[in-house]
């Protein structure tokens, strides 16, 4: 797993949308979406639920979040 993708995931979750996260991290919204799709392919399941209200963690994403936070703090 790429730490940059995980950092972007955390930013998107904290802000609730790829659009807001893209403004913070300096990537396009489309670029962030592609990065998160790639990350989900790497882990083999959906990390996020996406809808017209933004994004939130999937149940599997919530289970993985403690490990992601620990990895990023190391």
Short mmCIF file of C-alpha atoms in Angstrom, two decimals:
data_model
loop_
_atom_site.label_atom_id
_atom_site.label_comp_id
_atom_site.label_asym_id
_atom_site.label_seq_id
_atom_site.Cartn_x
_atom_site.Cartn_y
_atom_site.Cartn_z
CA UNK A 1 0.00 0.00 0.00
CA UNK A 2 1.14 3.47 -0.87
CA UNK A 3 1.26 5.84 2.10
CA UNK A 4 0.26 8.77 -0.13
CA UNK A 5 -3.00 7.00 -1.06
CA UNK A 6 -3.68 6.30 2.61
CA UNK A 7 -3.04 9.94 3.55
CA UNK A 8 -5.42 11.06 0.81
CA UNK A 9 -8.00 8.54 2.01
CA UNK A 10 -7.78 10.00 5.52
CA UNK A 11 -8.13 13.54 4.19
CA UNK A 12 -11.16 12.60 2.09
CA UNK A 13 -12.81 10.86 5.05
CA UNK A 14 -12.11 13.80 7.37
CA UNK A 15 -13.58 16.27 4.85
CA UNK A 16 -16.39 14.03 3.63
CA UNK A 17 -15.79 14.42 -0.10
CA UNK A 18 -13.26 13.95 -2.86
CA UNK A 19 -13.94 17.47 -4.11
CA UNK A 20 -12.96 19.08 -0.79
CA UNK A 21 -10.00 16.73 -0.39
CA UNK A 22 -8.77 17.54 -3.90
CA UNK A 23 -8.57 21.22 -2.96
CA UNK A 24 -6.43 20.37 0.07
CA UNK A 25 -4.05 17.83 -1.47
CA UNK A 26 -3.65 19.48 -4.88
CA UNK A 27 -4.98 16.70 -7.10
CA UNK A 28 -8.06 16.79 -9.29
CA UNK A 29 -11.23 15.19 -8.00
CA UNK A 30 -10.97 12.68 -10.83
CA UNK A 31 -7.38 11.89 -9.87
CA UNK A 32 -8.39 11.24 -6.27
CA UNK A 33 -11.21 8.98 -7.39
CA UNK A 34 -8.79 6.95 -9.51
CA UNK A 35 -6.33 6.70 -6.61
CA UNK A 36 -9.04 5.48 -4.23
CA UNK A 37 -10.31 2.98 -6.81
CA UNK A 38 -6.75 1.65 -7.11
CA UNK A 39 -6.42 1.43 -3.33
CA UNK A 40 -9.67 -0.51 -3.11
CA UNK A 41 -8.42 -2.92 -5.77
CA UNK A 42 -5.22 -3.40 -3.73
CA UNK A 43 -7.08 -4.31 -0.54
CA UNK A 44 -9.70 -6.34 -2.40
CA UNK A 45 -12.82 -4.65 -1.05
CA UNK A 46 -14.63 -1.33 -0.97
CA UNK A 47 -13.29 1.10 1.62
CA UNK A 48 -15.82 3.82 0.90
CA UNK A 49 -19.48 4.37 0.29
CA UNK A 50 -20.11 7.10 -2.23
CA UNK A 51 -23.37 8.95 -2.79
CA UNK A 52 -24.68 12.41 -3.61
CA UNK A 53 -23.99 13.49 -0.01
CA UNK A 54 -20.28 12.67 -0.24
CA UNK A 55 -18.26 9.74 1.04
CA UNK A 56 -18.10 7.68 4.18
CA UNK A 57 -16.29 4.55 5.25
CA UNK A 58 -17.78 1.19 4.37
CA UNK A 59 -18.05 -1.35 7.20
CA UNK A 60 -14.81 -2.97 5.97
CA UNK A 61 -13.16 0.45 5.78
CA UNK A 62 -14.11 1.15 9.39
CA UNK A 63 -12.54 -2.15 10.45
CA UNK A 64 -9.32 -1.32 8.60
CA UNK A 65 -9.08 2.28 9.85
CA UNK A 66 -7.15 1.55 13.09
CA UNK A 67 -4.45 -0.26 11.09
CA UNK A 68 -4.28 2.58 8.56
CA UNK A 69 -3.88 5.18 11.31
CA UNK A 70 -1.18 3.09 12.98
CA UNK A 71 0.65 2.65 9.67
CA UNK A 72 0.60 6.39 8.96
CA UNK A 73 1.85 7.25 12.46
CA UNK A 74 4.84 4.88 12.22
#
